Amino acid sequence: MQKPFMRIPYTGPLPPPTIVPRNANTPSGAIAALSAFLAAPFTSYQSPTEHDHNAQTVLLTGAGISVASGLADYRGTNGTYTLNKTYRPIYYNEFITNHEARKRYWARSFLGWTNLYKARPNSSHWAVKRLGELGILRSVITQRRSPVKEPKQESSWIFTQLADVDSFHPKAHPDLPTIELHGFLRSLVCVTCHNHLPRATFQESLSSLNPAWAAFLAEMLESGALDTEHPDERRKKGLKTNPDGDVDLPDAPYSTFRYPACPTCLATPPKLVDGTRSIVKVDSDGAWSPTSTAGILKPAVVMFGESIAPAVKAAAEEAIDNAGRLLVVGSSLATYSAWRLVKRAKERGMPIGILNIGGVRGEETFFADVTPANAGQKGVRCSESADKILPVVVGKLQETMGDRTQDARRMSSPAE
């Protein structure tokens, strides 16, 4: 039986990128190469069964695509791992088994949620929407997951790797099916009964249970201390910023923070795996009691050290297998669950494009067989900002497709 794939960060240093083709080392060169990559005819390692397979591009995105929306990432120029070498995210087992760890997690998340909630899609997300409308993009895998939709025969998939802090992909292009590979923060899930609770509702409960923290949050919001996730700006205001809405306040009394129990488990305590009835207790204000044996709510994300749901893993693999090429945007592929999808695409002979600032895990193997004569059609590696590049690429593709349409119309018109 195959072991489940777990979300574990790759912590080794990443080498600088090797640009492919060589002239993609400038914004204009990157735009030309990516345009050639996305416009190239589909040459299959399989026998195409549909006439439009040349349009089947699967997109894999990471935290880097949302930096322009004001959110922090992990390995970018101002990423948490880049600037804070001692940073360690919470692991699934620690969250599940340690009441104090949950207090610390929810206190920091409580402070960071407002900025996440206010954030909006940027030009990269809207470019993705347009690529889907043009028929160029037929899949998206974001390292941020929404409930898995049943794949349709002629649908596209987007995969996001990170927990979908922002749900930007579903917001920007709701008609383009999206697989959020590592989950989302817009709701919580009970680890016992598996029911979901909207994060906005949970945030209100946290405010009610922690009035002193709520007052402090109000003060920070009024002062503008949380208006940015840029690490330098946050540091000036005595805060440390991390991805996924994690605001670290040095020397804060995290042990005083309280969080609610799952309302479903509280109303009807479920049976445990051993068949016994669980115990769910709360204090006089409604905060979860450590004497409980159920009712723990966690963010609906795949935490580090947690396995990806089999249905999500299968959908991601199917999207790769049904595509003709793969484009990675804003990801260093530092988690195995994302890296293995690119490895799978390479093993199937698919052209691979990567648009990411800085190094990418294992990228040398993805372009080892791309010849110097390649202008982008067989593979692309660019180190540029997606929000600056993708919209221009879309513009060039629209022009090219418009010219082809006009040529086709002229050829089909009867001779005068």
Coordinates of C-alpha atoms in Angstrom, one line a residue:
M1 CA 0.0 0.0 0.0
Q2 CA 1.4 3.4 -1.0
K3 CA 2.3 5.7 1.8
P4 CA 0.4 9.0 1.9
F5 CA 2.2 12.1 0.7
M6 CA 2.9 14.6 3.5
R7 CA 3.6 18.3 3.4
I8 CA 7.2 18.6 4.7
P9 CA 9.3 21.7 3.8
Y10 CA 12.6 21.3 2.1
T11 CA 15.0 23.3 4.2
G12 CA 18.2 23.0 2.3
P13 CA 19.7 26.0 0.4
L14 CA 18.5 26.4 -3.2
P15 CA 21.0 27.2 -5.9
P16 CA 20.5 30.3 -8.1
P17 CA 18.3 29.7 -11.1
T18 CA 19.7 28.7 -14.5
I19 CA 17.8 30.8 -17.0
V20 CA 16.3 29.0 -20.0
P21 CA 16.6 30.2 -22.7
R22 CA 19.5 32.4 -22.0
N23 CA 17.9 35.5 -23.3
A24 CA 15.0 35.1 -20.8
N25 CA 17.2 36.9 -18.2
T26 CA 15.5 40.2 -18.8
P27 CA 11.8 41.1 -18.5
S28 CA 11.4 41.4 -22.2
G29 CA 13.2 38.1 -22.8
A30 CA 11.1 36.3 -20.2
I31 CA 7.9 37.6 -21.8
A32 CA 9.0 36.4 -25.2
A33 CA 10.0 33.0 -23.9
L34 CA 6.8 32.4 -21.9
S35 CA 4.7 33.6 -24.9
A36 CA 6.5 31.0 -27.1
F37 CA 6.0 28.4 -24.4
L38 CA 2.3 28.9 -24.1
A39 CA 1.6 29.3 -27.8
A40 CA 3.6 26.3 -28.9
P41 CA 1.7 23.5 -30.7
F42 CA 1.0 20.5 -28.5
T43 CA 3.3 17.6 -29.3
S44 CA 2.2 14.7 -27.2
Y45 CA 4.1 11.8 -25.7
Q46 CA 0.7 10.2 -26.0
S47 CA -1.8 10.0 -28.9
P48 CA -4.1 13.0 -28.7
T49 CA -7.7 12.1 -28.7
E50 CA -9.1 15.6 -28.9
H51 CA -8.3 18.3 -31.4
D52 CA -7.7 21.0 -28.7
H53 CA -5.0 19.2 -26.7
N54 CA -2.5 21.9 -27.7
A55 CA -4.4 24.2 -25.3
Q56 CA -4.0 21.9 -22.3
T57 CA -1.7 23.7 -20.0
V58 CA -1.7 22.9 -16.3
L59 CA -0.7 25.7 -13.9
L60 CA 0.9 25.1 -10.5
T61 CA 1.1 28.2 -8.3
G62 CA 2.7 28.9 -4.9
A63 CA 2.9 31.7 -2.4
G64 CA 5.0 33.9 -4.7
I65 CA 2.0 34.7 -6.9
S66 CA 0.3 36.5 -4.0
V67 CA 3.2 38.6 -2.8
A68 CA 1.9 41.5 -5.0
S69 CA -1.3 41.3 -3.0
G70 CA 0.6 42.2 0.1
L71 CA 1.0 38.7 1.5
A72 CA 4.2 37.2 2.9
D73 CA 5.8 34.2 1.2
Y74 CA 8.4 31.6 2.4
R75 CA 11.5 31.8 0.1
G76 CA 11.1 35.0 -1.9
T77 CA 13.4 38.1 -1.6
N78 CA 11.6 39.1 1.6
G79 CA 10.4 35.6 2.5
T80 CA 10.3 34.2 6.0
Y81 CA 12.9 31.5 5.4
T82 CA 15.1 34.0 3.6
L83 CA 15.1 36.6 6.4
N84 CA 14.4 34.5 9.5
K85 CA 16.7 31.4 9.4
T86 CA 15.3 30.2 12.8
Y87 CA 11.6 30.2 11.7
R88 CA 9.8 27.0 12.3
P89 CA 6.1 26.5 11.3
I90 CA 3.8 24.5 13.5
Y91 CA 3.5 20.9 12.7
Y92 CA 0.3 18.9 12.6
N93 CA 1.1 16.5 15.4
E94 CA 2.1 19.5 17.6
F95 CA -1.1 21.3 16.9
I96 CA -3.3 18.2 17.6
T97 CA -1.6 17.1 20.8
N98 CA -0.6 20.4 22.5
H99 CA -3.1 22.7 24.0
E100 CA -0.5 25.4 24.6
A101 CA 0.7 25.2 21.0
R102 CA -2.9 25.7 19.8
K103 CA -3.2 28.8 22.0
R104 CA -0.1 30.3 20.5
Y105 CA -1.2 29.4 17.0
W106 CA -4.7 30.9 17.3
A107 CA -3.4 34.0 19.1
R108 CA -1.0 34.8 16.2
S109 CA -3.6 33.9 13.6
F110 CA -6.2 36.1 15.3
L111 CA -3.9 39.1 14.9
G112 CA -3.0 38.3 11.3
W113 CA -6.5 37.3 9.9
T114 CA -7.7 40.9 9.2
N115 CA -4.9 41.6 6.8
L116 CA -5.5 38.3 5.0
Y117 CA -9.3 38.9 4.8
K118 CA -8.8 42.4 3.3
A119 CA -6.3 41.2 0.6
R120 CA -7.4 41.0 -3.0
P121 CA -6.2 39.2 -6.2
N122 CA -3.5 40.9 -8.1
S123 CA -2.7 41.2 -11.8
S124 CA -1.3 37.7 -11.9
H125 CA -4.6 36.1 -10.8
W126 CA -6.5 38.2 -13.4
A127 CA -4.0 37.1 -16.0
V128 CA -4.7 33.5 -15.1
K129 CA -8.4 34.2 -15.6
R130 CA -7.7 35.6 -19.1
L131 CA -5.5 32.6 -20.0
G132 CA -8.4 30.4 -19.2
E133 CA -10.8 32.5 -21.2
L134 CA -8.4 32.3 -24.2
G135 CA -8.4 28.5 -24.0
I136 CA -4.7 28.4 -23.4
L137 CA -4.9 27.4 -19.7
R138 CA -6.9 24.3 -19.0
S139 CA -5.8 23.5 -15.5
V140 CA -4.6 25.1 -12.3
I141 CA -3.1 23.5 -9.2
T142 CA -2.6 26.0 -6.5
Q143 CA -0.8 25.0 -3.3
R144 CA -4.0 26.4 -1.7
R145 CA -7.0 24.1 -1.8
S146 CA -10.7 24.5 -2.3
P147 CA -13.2 21.6 -2.0
V148 CA -12.3 19.3 -4.9
K149 CA -14.7 19.5 -7.8
E150 CA -15.4 16.5 -10.0
P151 CA -13.2 16.9 -13.1
K152 CA -15.1 17.4 -16.3
Q153 CA -13.8 16.1 -19.6
E154 CA -13.1 19.5 -21.1
S155 CA -12.3 21.5 -18.0
S156 CA -9.2 23.1 -16.8
W157 CA -7.5 22.6 -13.4
I158 CA -5.5 25.0 -11.4
F159 CA -3.4 23.7 -8.5
T160 CA -2.2 25.9 -5.7
Q161 CA 0.4 24.6 -3.4
L162 CA 0.1 26.7 -0.3
A163 CA -2.8 26.8 2.1
D164 CA -5.2 29.1 0.3
V165 CA -4.8 32.0 2.6
D166 CA -6.6 34.3 0.3
S167 CA -8.7 32.1 -2.0
F168 CA -7.5 34.4 -4.7
H169 CA -7.8 31.8 -7.5
P170 CA -11.5 31.0 -6.8
K171 CA -12.2 34.7 -6.5
A172 CA -10.5 35.7 -9.7
H173 CA -11.7 32.9 -12.0
P174 CA -14.6 31.0 -10.4
D175 CA -15.3 29.2 -13.7
L176 CA -11.8 27.8 -14.0
P177 CA -11.7 24.6 -11.8
T178 CA -9.1 24.9 -9.1
I179 CA -7.5 22.3 -6.8
E180 CA -6.1 23.9 -3.7
L181 CA -3.4 21.3 -2.9
H182 CA -2.6 22.3 0.6
G183 CA -5.9 23.6 1.8
F184 CA -7.4 27.0 2.7
L185 CA -7.8 29.3 5.6
R186 CA -11.3 30.6 4.9
S187 CA -12.8 27.9 7.1
L188 CA -11.9 25.5 9.9
V189 CA -12.5 21.8 10.2
C190 CA -13.1 19.7 13.3
V191 CA -10.5 16.9 13.7
T192 CA -13.1 14.7 15.2
C193 CA -16.4 15.2 13.3
H194 CA -14.9 16.8 10.2
N195 CA -17.6 19.5 10.0
H196 CA -16.5 22.9 8.7
L197 CA -16.9 26.3 10.3
P198 CA -16.4 29.7 8.5
R199 CA -13.3 31.5 9.6
A200 CA -15.2 34.8 10.0
T201 CA -17.5 33.1 12.5
F202 CA -14.5 31.7 14.4
Q203 CA -12.8 35.1 14.4
E204 CA -15.9 36.6 16.1
S205 CA -15.7 33.8 18.8
L206 CA -12.0 34.5 19.4
S207 CA -12.8 38.2 19.9
S208 CA -15.5 37.4 22.4
L209 CA -13.3 34.9 24.3
N210 CA -10.3 37.2 24.4
P211 CA -11.4 40.8 25.0
A212 CA -8.0 42.1 25.9
W213 CA -6.5 40.6 22.7
A214 CA -9.4 42.1 20.7
A215 CA -8.7 45.5 22.1
F216 CA -5.0 45.2 21.3
L217 CA -5.9 44.1 17.7
A218 CA -8.2 47.1 17.4
E219 CA -5.3 49.4 18.5
M220 CA -2.9 47.9 16.0
L221 CA -5.5 48.2 13.2
E222 CA -6.1 51.8 14.0
S223 CA -2.4 52.6 14.1
G224 CA -1.8 50.9 10.7
A225 CA 0.6 48.3 12.2
L226 CA -1.0 45.5 10.2
D227 CA -1.5 47.3 6.9
T228 CA 1.5 45.5 5.4
E229 CA 3.1 42.0 5.7
H230 CA 6.4 43.4 4.5
P231 CA 8.9 42.1 7.1
D232 CA 10.9 45.3 7.4
E233 CA 7.8 47.4 8.0
R234 CA 6.4 44.9 10.5
R235 CA 9.7 44.9 12.4
K236 CA 9.7 48.6 12.8
K237 CA 6.4 48.2 14.6
G238 CA 7.7 45.4 16.9
L239 CA 6.1 42.6 14.9
K240 CA 7.4 39.6 13.0
T241 CA 5.5 38.5 10.0
N242 CA 5.2 35.0 8.6
P243 CA 3.1 33.4 5.8
D244 CA -0.5 32.3 6.3
G245 CA -1.5 35.2 8.5
D246 CA 0.9 34.4 11.3
V247 CA 1.8 37.5 13.4
D248 CA 4.5 36.9 15.9
L249 CA 4.4 39.3 18.8
P250 CA 7.6 38.8 20.9
D251 CA 7.0 38.2 24.6
A252 CA 3.2 38.1 24.2
P253 CA 1.2 36.2 26.8
Y254 CA 0.0 33.5 24.5
S255 CA -0.9 31.2 27.4
T256 CA -3.8 33.5 28.2
F257 CA -5.5 33.1 24.8
R258 CA -8.6 31.0 24.5
Y259 CA -10.4 29.3 21.6
P260 CA -13.9 27.8 21.1
A261 CA -14.8 24.1 20.8
C262 CA -16.4 22.7 17.7
P263 CA -20.1 23.6 18.0
T264 CA -21.2 20.3 16.4
C265 CA -19.2 18.2 18.8
L266 CA -20.3 20.4 21.7
A267 CA -24.0 19.8 20.9
T268 CA -23.6 16.1 20.2
P269 CA -20.3 14.6 21.3
P270 CA -19.3 12.0 18.7
K271 CA -18.0 8.5 19.2
L272 CA -14.3 8.0 19.1
V273 CA -12.4 5.4 17.0
D274 CA -12.6 2.9 19.9
G275 CA -16.4 3.3 20.1
T276 CA -16.6 5.3 23.3
R277 CA -18.4 8.5 23.5
S278 CA -16.2 11.6 23.4
I279 CA -16.1 14.3 26.0
V280 CA -16.4 18.0 25.0
K281 CA -16.3 20.5 27.7
V282 CA -16.1 24.3 27.7
D283 CA -15.6 26.9 30.4
S284 CA -18.2 29.4 31.5
D285 CA -17.4 31.6 28.5
G286 CA -17.5 28.8 25.9
A287 CA -13.7 28.2 25.6
W288 CA -12.5 24.7 24.8
S289 CA -11.4 22.8 28.0
P290 CA -8.3 20.6 28.0
T291 CA -10.3 17.9 29.7
S292 CA -12.1 17.4 26.4
T293 CA -11.3 14.4 24.2
A294 CA -12.8 15.9 21.0
G295 CA -14.0 19.2 19.5
I296 CA -10.6 20.6 18.4
L297 CA -10.9 22.9 15.4
K298 CA -8.0 23.3 13.0
P299 CA -7.6 25.5 9.9
A300 CA -8.7 23.7 6.8
V301 CA -5.2 23.5 5.6
V302 CA -2.7 20.6 5.1
M303 CA -0.3 21.5 7.9
F304 CA 3.3 20.6 7.8
G305 CA 3.6 16.9 8.6
E306 CA 0.0 16.2 7.6
S307 CA -1.0 14.0 4.8
I308 CA -2.8 15.3 1.7
A309 CA -6.3 13.8 1.2
P310 CA -6.3 10.9 -1.3
A311 CA -9.0 12.6 -3.4
V312 CA -6.9 15.8 -3.7
K313 CA -3.7 13.8 -4.6
A314 CA -5.6 11.8 -7.2
A315 CA -7.1 14.9 -8.8
A316 CA -3.7 16.6 -9.0
E317 CA -2.2 13.6 -10.6
E318 CA -5.0 13.3 -13.1
A319 CA -4.7 16.9 -14.1
I320 CA -1.0 16.4 -14.8
D321 CA -1.6 13.3 -16.8
N322 CA -4.3 14.9 -18.9
A323 CA -2.2 18.0 -19.7
G324 CA 0.2 18.8 -22.5
R325 CA 2.6 21.1 -20.6
L326 CA 3.1 22.5 -17.1
L327 CA 3.7 26.1 -16.0
V328 CA 4.9 26.8 -12.4
V329 CA 4.4 30.3 -11.1
G330 CA 5.6 31.7 -7.7
S331 CA 6.8 28.4 -6.2
S332 CA 10.2 27.1 -5.2
L333 CA 8.7 23.6 -5.0
A334 CA 10.1 23.2 -1.5
T335 CA 7.4 20.8 -0.5
Y336 CA 7.6 17.3 -1.8
S337 CA 3.9 17.1 -2.7
A338 CA 4.3 20.0 -5.1
W339 CA 7.8 18.9 -6.4
R340 CA 6.6 15.4 -7.2
L341 CA 3.9 16.8 -9.5
V342 CA 6.6 18.6 -11.6
K343 CA 8.7 15.4 -11.5
R344 CA 5.7 13.4 -12.8
A345 CA 5.2 15.9 -15.6
K346 CA 8.9 15.6 -16.6
E347 CA 8.8 11.9 -16.5
R348 CA 5.8 12.0 -18.9
G349 CA 7.8 14.1 -21.4
M350 CA 5.9 17.3 -20.8
P351 CA 7.5 20.7 -21.5
I352 CA 8.0 22.6 -18.2
G353 CA 8.0 26.4 -17.6
I354 CA 8.9 28.0 -14.3
L355 CA 8.3 31.7 -13.4
N356 CA 9.7 32.2 -9.9
I357 CA 12.1 34.6 -8.3
G358 CA 15.1 32.7 -6.9
G359 CA 16.0 29.0 -6.9
V360 CA 13.6 26.1 -7.3
R361 CA 14.1 22.7 -5.8
G362 CA 15.5 20.2 -8.4
E363 CA 15.2 22.6 -11.3
E364 CA 18.4 21.4 -12.9
T365 CA 16.8 18.1 -13.7
F366 CA 13.7 19.7 -15.3
F367 CA 15.7 21.4 -18.1
A368 CA 18.7 19.1 -18.5
D369 CA 17.6 17.9 -21.9
V370 CA 16.4 21.3 -23.3
T371 CA 18.7 22.3 -26.2
P372 CA 20.3 25.7 -26.7
A373 CA 18.2 26.2 -29.8
N374 CA 15.1 26.3 -27.7
A375 CA 13.3 29.7 -27.7
G376 CA 10.9 28.7 -25.0
Q377 CA 8.7 26.2 -26.8
K378 CA 10.4 23.2 -25.1
G379 CA 11.0 24.8 -21.7
V380 CA 11.3 28.1 -19.8
R381 CA 13.0 29.2 -16.6
C382 CA 12.6 32.8 -15.7
S383 CA 13.3 34.7 -12.4
E384 CA 10.9 37.6 -12.6
S385 CA 7.9 38.9 -10.8
A386 CA 4.7 37.2 -12.0
D387 CA 2.6 40.3 -11.6
K388 CA 4.8 42.2 -14.0
I389 CA 5.3 39.5 -16.5
L390 CA 2.1 37.5 -16.8
P391 CA -0.3 40.3 -17.9
V392 CA 2.1 41.3 -20.7
V393 CA 2.4 37.7 -21.8
V394 CA -1.4 37.5 -22.0
G395 CA -1.5 40.7 -24.1
K396 CA 1.0 39.2 -26.5
L397 CA -0.9 36.0 -26.8
Q398 CA -4.2 37.9 -27.4
E399 CA -2.5 39.8 -30.2
T400 CA -1.1 36.6 -31.8
M401 CA -4.4 34.8 -31.5
G402 CA -6.3 37.8 -33.0
D403 CA -3.9 37.8 -36.0
R404 CA -4.4 34.1 -36.5
T405 CA -8.2 34.5 -36.3
Q406 CA -8.1 37.3 -38.9
D407 CA -5.9 35.2 -41.2
A408 CA -8.2 32.2 -40.9
R409 CA -11.2 34.4 -41.8
R410 CA -9.4 35.8 -44.8
M411 CA -8.5 32.3 -46.0
S412 CA -12.1 31.1 -45.5
S413 CA -13.6 34.1 -47.3
P414 CA -14.7 33.4 -50.9
A415 CA -12.4 34.9 -53.6
E416 CA -13.9 38.0 -55.2

